[in-house]
Amino acid sequence: MKRIYFFPIVLIVSGVLLLLHQFGLLYLSKVVWIITFSFLIGLSLLFKASNNKNHDGLAGGSFFVLFGVSLVLMNMGFIPIDDRLGFGLLAAIIGFSLIISFLFAKHSVVSLAFGIIALLIATPVLSTYYQLWTAWNMYEVISIYWPILLIAL
């Protein structure tokens, strides 16, 4: 039987980092801790998915890695930190992780459908935030073309 030591190593590394922080030898802000643990959780799930025949955990691993990447971009100032951006960014991350899960794990079409729906939800929020469309134009488009969503579902 093949033994997997990745998750225990992640726990040991995170314990050492917390211990160094507790003794004052390593200072990391709360944002850096959230980014670090997001990447560790995502990488452990991706490693689990790569060793599994059905690739279980691929959607969760890609979600946490993409979430960590978005937090790094926010921390570096490439993406602004704003409450109005949060929902659209979260919906886009969920959509991309479900599409990645569909492409690499060959799961059912349901994950692709939910990924596309999440991206369709994220598009108006992100496009109005970055002022590609005004809110009034978005309201007009949605009020005219909302039956297409019913047909698509």
Coordinates of N, CA and C in Angstrom, one line a residue:
M1 N 0.8 -1.2 0.0 CA 0.0 0.0 0.0 C 0.9 1.2 0.0
K2 N 0.6 2.2 -0.8 CA 1.3 3.4 -1.0 C 1.0 4.4 0.1
R3 N 1.9 4.9 0.8 CA 1.7 5.8 1.9 C 1.9 7.2 1.4
I4 N 1.0 8.1 1.8 CA 1.1 9.5 1.4 C 1.4 10.4 2.6
Y5 N 2.5 11.1 2.5 CA 3.0 11.8 3.6 C 2.9 13.3 3.5
F6 N 2.1 13.8 2.4 CA 2.0 15.2 2.1 C 1.3 15.9 3.2
F7 N 0.1 15.4 3.6 CA -0.7 16.1 4.6 C -0.1 16.2 6.0
P8 N 0.6 15.1 6.5 CA 1.3 15.3 7.7 C 2.5 16.3 7.6
I9 N 3.1 16.4 6.5 CA 4.2 17.4 6.3 C 3.6 18.8 6.3
V10 N 2.4 19.0 5.7 CA 1.8 20.3 5.8 C 1.4 20.7 7.2
L11 N 1.0 19.7 8.0 CA 0.7 20.0 9.4 C 1.9 20.3 10.2
I12 N 3.0 19.6 9.9 CA 4.2 19.9 10.7 C 4.8 21.3 10.3
V13 N 4.8 21.6 9.0 CA 5.3 22.9 8.6 C 4.4 24.1 9.1
S14 N 3.1 23.9 9.1 CA 2.2 24.9 9.7 C 2.4 25.0 11.2
G15 N 2.6 23.9 11.9 CA 2.9 24.0 13.3 C 4.2 24.7 13.6
V16 N 5.3 24.4 12.8 CA 6.5 25.1 13.0 C 6.4 26.6 12.8
L17 N 5.6 27.0 11.7 CA 5.4 28.4 11.4 C 4.7 29.1 12.6
L18 N 3.7 28.4 13.1 CA 2.9 29.0 14.2 C 3.8 29.1 15.5
L19 N 4.6 28.1 15.7 CA 5.5 28.1 16.9 C 6.6 29.3 16.7
L20 N 7.1 29.5 15.5 CA 8.1 30.6 15.3 C 7.4 31.9 15.5
H21 N 6.1 32.0 15.1 CA 5.4 33.2 15.3 C 5.1 33.5 16.7
Q22 N 4.8 32.4 17.5 CA 4.5 32.5 18.9 C 5.7 33.0 19.7
F23 N 6.9 32.6 19.3 CA 8.1 33.0 20.0 C 8.6 34.3 19.5
G24 N 8.0 34.9 18.5 CA 8.4 36.2 18.0 C 9.6 36.2 17.0
L25 N 9.9 35.0 16.6 CA 11.0 34.9 15.6 C 10.6 35.1 14.2
L26 N 9.3 35.0 13.9 CA 8.7 35.2 12.6 C 7.4 36.0 12.7
Y27 N 7.4 37.1 12.1 CA 6.1 37.9 12.1 C 5.4 37.9 10.8
L28 N 4.2 37.4 10.8 CA 3.4 37.4 9.6 C 2.0 38.0 10.0
S29 N 1.5 38.8 9.1 CA 0.2 39.5 9.4 C -0.9 38.4 9.2
K30 N -2.1 38.8 9.6 CA -3.2 37.9 9.5 C -3.5 37.6 8.0
V31 N -3.3 38.6 7.2 CA -3.6 38.4 5.7 C -2.6 37.3 5.2
V32 N -1.3 37.4 5.6 CA -0.3 36.4 5.1 C -0.7 35.0 5.7
W33 N -1.2 34.9 6.9 CA -1.6 33.6 7.4 C -2.7 33.1 6.6
I34 N -3.7 33.9 6.3 CA -4.8 33.4 5.5 C -4.4 33.0 4.1
I35 N -3.5 33.7 3.5 CA -3.0 33.3 2.2 C -2.2 32.0 2.3
T36 N -1.3 31.9 3.3 CA -0.5 30.7 3.5 C -1.4 29.5 3.7
F37 N -2.4 29.6 4.6 CA -3.2 28.4 4.8 C -4.1 28.1 3.7
S38 N -4.5 29.1 2.9 CA -5.3 28.9 1.7 C -4.5 28.1 0.7
F39 N -3.3 28.5 0.5 CA -2.4 27.7 -0.4 C -2.1 26.3 0.1
L40 N -1.9 26.2 1.4 CA -1.6 24.8 1.9 C -2.8 23.9 1.8
I41 N -4.0 24.4 2.1 CA -5.2 23.6 2.0 C -5.4 23.2 0.5
G42 N -5.2 24.2 -0.4 CA -5.4 24.0 -1.8 C -4.4 23.0 -2.4
L43 N -3.2 23.1 -2.0 CA -2.1 22.2 -2.5 C -2.3 20.8 -1.9
S44 N -2.8 20.7 -0.7 CA -3.0 19.4 -0.2 C -4.2 18.7 -0.9
L45 N -5.2 19.5 -1.2 CA -6.4 18.9 -1.9 C -6.0 18.5 -3.3
L46 N -5.2 19.4 -4.0 CA -4.7 19.1 -5.3 C -3.8 17.8 -5.3
F47 N -3.0 17.7 -4.3 CA -2.2 16.5 -4.2 C -3.0 15.3 -4.0
K48 N -4.0 15.4 -3.2 CA -4.9 14.3 -3.0 C -5.7 13.9 -4.3
A49 N -6.1 14.9 -5.0 CA -6.8 14.7 -6.3 C -5.9 14.1 -7.3
S50 N -4.6 14.4 -7.3 CA -3.7 13.8 -8.3 C -3.4 12.3 -8.0
N51 N -3.5 11.9 -6.7 CA -3.3 10.5 -6.4 C -4.5 9.7 -6.4
N52 N -5.7 10.3 -6.7 CA -6.9 9.6 -6.7 C -7.3 9.3 -8.1
K53 N -7.9 8.2 -8.3 CA -8.3 7.8 -9.7 C -9.5 8.7 -10.2
N54 N -10.4 9.1 -9.3 CA -11.5 9.9 -9.7 C -11.2 11.4 -9.6
H55 N -10.1 11.8 -9.1 CA -9.7 13.1 -9.0 C -10.6 13.9 -8.0
D56 N -11.0 13.2 -6.9 CA -11.8 13.9 -5.9 C -11.0 14.9 -5.2
G57 N -11.6 16.1 -5.0 CA -10.9 17.2 -4.3 C -10.3 18.2 -5.3
L58 N -10.5 18.0 -6.6 CA -9.9 18.9 -7.5 C -10.6 20.3 -7.5
A59 N -11.9 20.3 -7.4 CA -12.6 21.5 -7.4 C -12.3 22.3 -6.1
G60 N -12.2 21.7 -5.0 CA -11.9 22.3 -3.7 C -10.4 22.8 -3.7
G61 N -9.5 22.0 -4.2 CA -8.1 22.4 -4.3 C -7.9 23.6 -5.2
S62 N -8.5 23.6 -6.4 CA -8.4 24.7 -7.3 C -9.1 26.0 -6.7
F63 N -10.2 25.8 -6.0 CA -10.8 26.9 -5.3 C -9.9 27.6 -4.3
F64 N -9.3 26.8 -3.5 CA -8.4 27.4 -2.4 C -7.1 28.0 -3.1
V65 N -6.6 27.4 -4.1 CA -5.4 28.0 -4.8 C -5.8 29.3 -5.5
L66 N -6.9 29.3 -6.2 CA -7.4 30.6 -6.8 C -7.7 31.6 -5.8
F67 N -8.3 31.2 -4.7 CA -8.6 32.2 -3.6 C -7.3 32.8 -3.1
G68 N -6.3 31.9 -2.9 CA -5.0 32.4 -2.4 C -4.4 33.4 -3.4
V69 N -4.5 33.0 -4.7 CA -3.9 33.9 -5.7 C -4.6 35.3 -5.7
S70 N -6.0 35.3 -5.6 CA -6.7 36.5 -5.5 C -6.3 37.3 -4.3
L71 N -6.1 36.7 -3.2 CA -5.6 37.4 -2.0 C -4.2 38.0 -2.1
V72 N -3.4 37.2 -2.8 CA -2.0 37.7 -3.1 C -2.1 39.0 -4.0
L73 N -2.9 38.9 -5.0 CA -3.1 40.1 -5.9 C -3.7 41.3 -5.2
M74 N -4.6 41.0 -4.2 CA -5.2 42.1 -3.4 C -4.1 42.7 -2.5
N75 N -3.3 41.8 -1.9 CA -2.2 42.2 -1.0 C -1.2 43.1 -1.8
M76 N -0.9 42.7 -3.0 CA 0.1 43.4 -3.8 C -0.5 44.7 -4.4
G77 N -1.8 44.9 -4.4 CA -2.4 46.1 -4.9 C -2.9 46.0 -6.4
F78 N -2.8 44.8 -7.0 CA -3.3 44.7 -8.3 C -4.8 44.6 -8.4
I79 N -5.4 44.1 -7.4 CA -6.9 44.0 -7.3 C -7.3 44.9 -6.1
P80 N -8.2 45.8 -6.3 CA -8.5 46.7 -5.1 C -9.3 45.9 -4.1
I81 N -9.2 46.3 -2.8 CA -9.9 45.7 -1.7 C -11.2 46.5 -1.6
D82 N -12.3 45.9 -2.0 CA -13.6 46.6 -1.9 C -14.7 45.6 -1.7
D83 N -15.7 45.9 -0.9 CA -16.8 45.0 -0.6 C -17.6 44.8 -1.8
R84 N -17.7 45.7 -2.7 CA -18.5 45.5 -3.9 C -17.9 44.6 -4.9
L85 N -16.6 44.3 -4.8 CA -15.9 43.4 -5.6 C -15.9 42.0 -5.1
G86 N -16.1 41.8 -3.8 CA -16.0 40.5 -3.2 C -16.9 39.4 -3.7
F87 N -18.2 39.7 -3.9 CA -19.1 38.7 -4.4 C -18.8 38.3 -5.8
G88 N -18.5 39.2 -6.7 CA -18.2 38.9 -8.1 C -16.9 38.1 -8.2
L89 N -15.9 38.4 -7.4 CA -14.7 37.7 -7.4 C -14.9 36.3 -6.8
L90 N -15.6 36.2 -5.8 CA -15.9 34.8 -5.2 C -16.7 34.0 -6.2
A91 N -17.7 34.5 -6.9 CA -18.4 33.8 -7.9 C -17.5 33.4 -9.1
A92 N -16.6 34.2 -9.5 CA -15.7 33.9 -10.6 C -14.7 32.8 -10.1
I93 N -14.3 32.8 -8.9 CA -13.4 31.8 -8.4 C -14.1 30.4 -8.4
I94 N -15.3 30.4 -7.9 CA -16.1 29.2 -7.9 C -16.4 28.7 -9.3
G95 N -16.7 29.6 -10.2 CA -16.9 29.2 -11.6 C -15.7 28.6 -12.2
F96 N -14.5 29.2 -12.1 CA -13.3 28.7 -12.7 C -12.9 27.4 -12.0
S97 N -13.1 27.2 -10.7 CA -12.7 26.0 -10.1 C -13.6 24.8 -10.5
L98 N -14.9 25.1 -10.8 CA -15.8 24.0 -11.3 C -15.5 23.7 -12.7
I99 N -15.1 24.7 -13.5 CA -14.7 24.4 -14.9 C -13.4 23.6 -14.9
I100 N -12.5 23.9 -14.1 CA -11.2 23.2 -14.0 C -11.5 21.7 -13.6
S101 N -12.4 21.6 -12.6 CA -12.8 20.2 -12.2 C -13.4 19.4 -13.3
F102 N -14.2 20.1 -14.2 CA -14.8 19.4 -15.3 C -13.8 19.0 -16.3
L103 N -12.9 19.9 -16.6 CA -11.9 19.7 -17.7 C -10.9 18.6 -17.3
F104 N -10.4 18.5 -16.1 CA -9.4 17.6 -15.7 C -9.9 16.3 -15.1
A105 N -11.0 16.4 -14.4 CA -11.5 15.2 -13.7 C -12.6 14.4 -14.5
K106 N -13.0 15.0 -15.6 CA -14.0 14.4 -16.5 C -15.3 14.0 -15.7
H107 N -15.7 14.9 -14.8 CA -16.9 14.6 -14.1 C -18.1 14.9 -15.0
S108 N -19.3 14.9 -14.4 CA -20.5 15.1 -15.2 C -20.6 16.5 -15.7
V109 N -21.5 16.8 -16.6 CA -21.7 18.1 -17.2 C -22.2 19.1 -16.2
V110 N -22.7 18.6 -15.0 CA -23.3 19.4 -14.0 C -22.3 20.4 -13.5
S111 N -21.0 20.0 -13.3 CA -20.0 20.9 -12.8 C -19.7 22.0 -13.8
L112 N -19.7 21.6 -15.1 CA -19.5 22.6 -16.1 C -20.7 23.6 -16.2
A113 N -21.9 23.1 -16.0 CA -23.1 24.0 -16.0 C -23.1 24.9 -14.9
F114 N -22.8 24.4 -13.7 CA -22.7 25.3 -12.5 C -21.5 26.3 -12.6
G115 N -20.4 25.9 -13.2 CA -19.3 26.8 -13.4 C -19.7 27.9 -14.3
I116 N -20.4 27.6 -15.4 CA -20.8 28.6 -16.4 C -21.8 29.6 -15.7
I117 N -22.7 29.0 -14.9 CA -23.7 29.8 -14.2 C -23.0 30.8 -13.2
A118 N -22.0 30.3 -12.5 CA -21.3 31.1 -11.6 C -20.6 32.2 -12.3
L119 N -20.0 31.9 -13.4 CA -19.3 33.0 -14.2 C -20.3 34.0 -14.8
L120 N -21.5 33.5 -15.2 CA -22.5 34.4 -15.6 C -23.0 35.3 -14.5
I121 N -23.0 34.8 -13.3 CA -23.4 35.7 -12.2 C -22.3 36.7 -11.9
A122 N -21.0 36.3 -12.0 CA -19.9 37.1 -11.7 C -19.7 38.2 -12.7
T123 N -20.1 37.9 -14.0 CA -19.8 38.9 -15.1 C -20.4 40.3 -14.8
P124 N -21.7 40.3 -14.5 CA -22.3 41.7 -14.3 C -21.7 42.4 -13.1
V125 N -21.4 41.7 -12.1 CA -20.9 42.3 -10.9 C -19.5 42.9 -11.2
L126 N -18.6 42.1 -11.8 CA -17.3 42.6 -12.1 C -17.3 43.7 -13.2
S127 N -18.2 43.5 -14.2 CA -18.2 44.5 -15.2 C -18.7 45.9 -14.8
T128 N -19.7 45.9 -13.8 CA -20.1 47.2 -13.3 C -19.1 47.8 -12.4
Y129 N -18.4 46.9 -11.6 CA -17.4 47.4 -10.7 C -16.2 48.1 -11.5
Y130 N -15.8 47.5 -12.6 CA -14.7 48.0 -13.4 C -15.2 49.0 -14.4
Q131 N -16.5 49.4 -14.4 CA -17.1 50.4 -15.2 C -17.0 50.0 -16.7
L132 N -17.1 48.8 -17.0 CA -17.2 48.4 -18.4 C -18.7 48.6 -18.9
W133 N -19.6 48.5 -18.0 CA -21.0 48.8 -18.2 C -21.5 49.6 -17.0
T134 N -22.4 50.5 -17.3 CA -23.0 51.2 -16.1 C -24.1 50.3 -15.5
A135 N -24.5 50.6 -14.3 CA -25.5 49.8 -13.6 C -26.8 50.0 -14.3
W136 N -27.1 51.1 -14.9 CA -28.4 51.3 -15.6 C -28.4 50.5 -16.9
N137 N -27.3 50.4 -17.6 CA -27.2 49.6 -18.8 C -27.4 48.1 -18.5
M138 N -26.7 47.7 -17.4 CA -26.8 46.3 -16.9 C -28.3 46.0 -16.6
Y139 N -29.0 46.9 -15.9 CA -30.4 46.7 -15.5 C -31.2 46.6 -16.8
E140 N -31.0 47.4 -17.7 CA -31.7 47.3 -19.0 C -31.5 46.0 -19.7
V141 N -30.3 45.5 -19.8 CA -30.0 44.3 -20.5 C -30.6 43.1 -19.7
I142 N -30.5 43.1 -18.4 CA -31.1 42.0 -17.6 C -32.6 42.0 -17.7
S143 N -33.2 43.2 -17.7 CA -34.7 43.3 -17.7 C -35.3 42.9 -19.1
I144 N -34.5 43.0 -20.2 CA -34.9 42.6 -21.5 C -34.7 41.1 -21.7
Y145 N -33.5 40.7 -21.4 CA -33.1 39.3 -21.8 C -33.1 38.3 -20.7
W146 N -33.9 38.5 -19.6 CA -33.9 37.5 -18.5 C -34.6 36.2 -18.9
P147 N -35.5 36.2 -19.9 CA -36.1 34.9 -20.3 C -35.1 33.9 -20.9
I148 N -34.0 34.4 -21.4 CA -32.9 33.5 -21.9 C -32.4 32.7 -20.8
L149 N -32.3 33.2 -19.6 CA -31.8 32.4 -18.5 C -32.8 31.3 -18.2
L150 N -34.0 31.5 -18.3 CA -35.0 30.4 -18.1 C -34.9 29.4 -19.1
I151 N -34.7 29.8 -20.4 CA -34.5 28.8 -21.4 C -33.3 28.0 -21.2
A152 N -32.2 28.7 -20.8 CA -30.9 28.0 -20.6 C -31.0 27.0 -19.5
L153 N -31.7 27.3 -18.4 CA -31.9 26.4 -17.3 C -32.8 25.2 -17.6

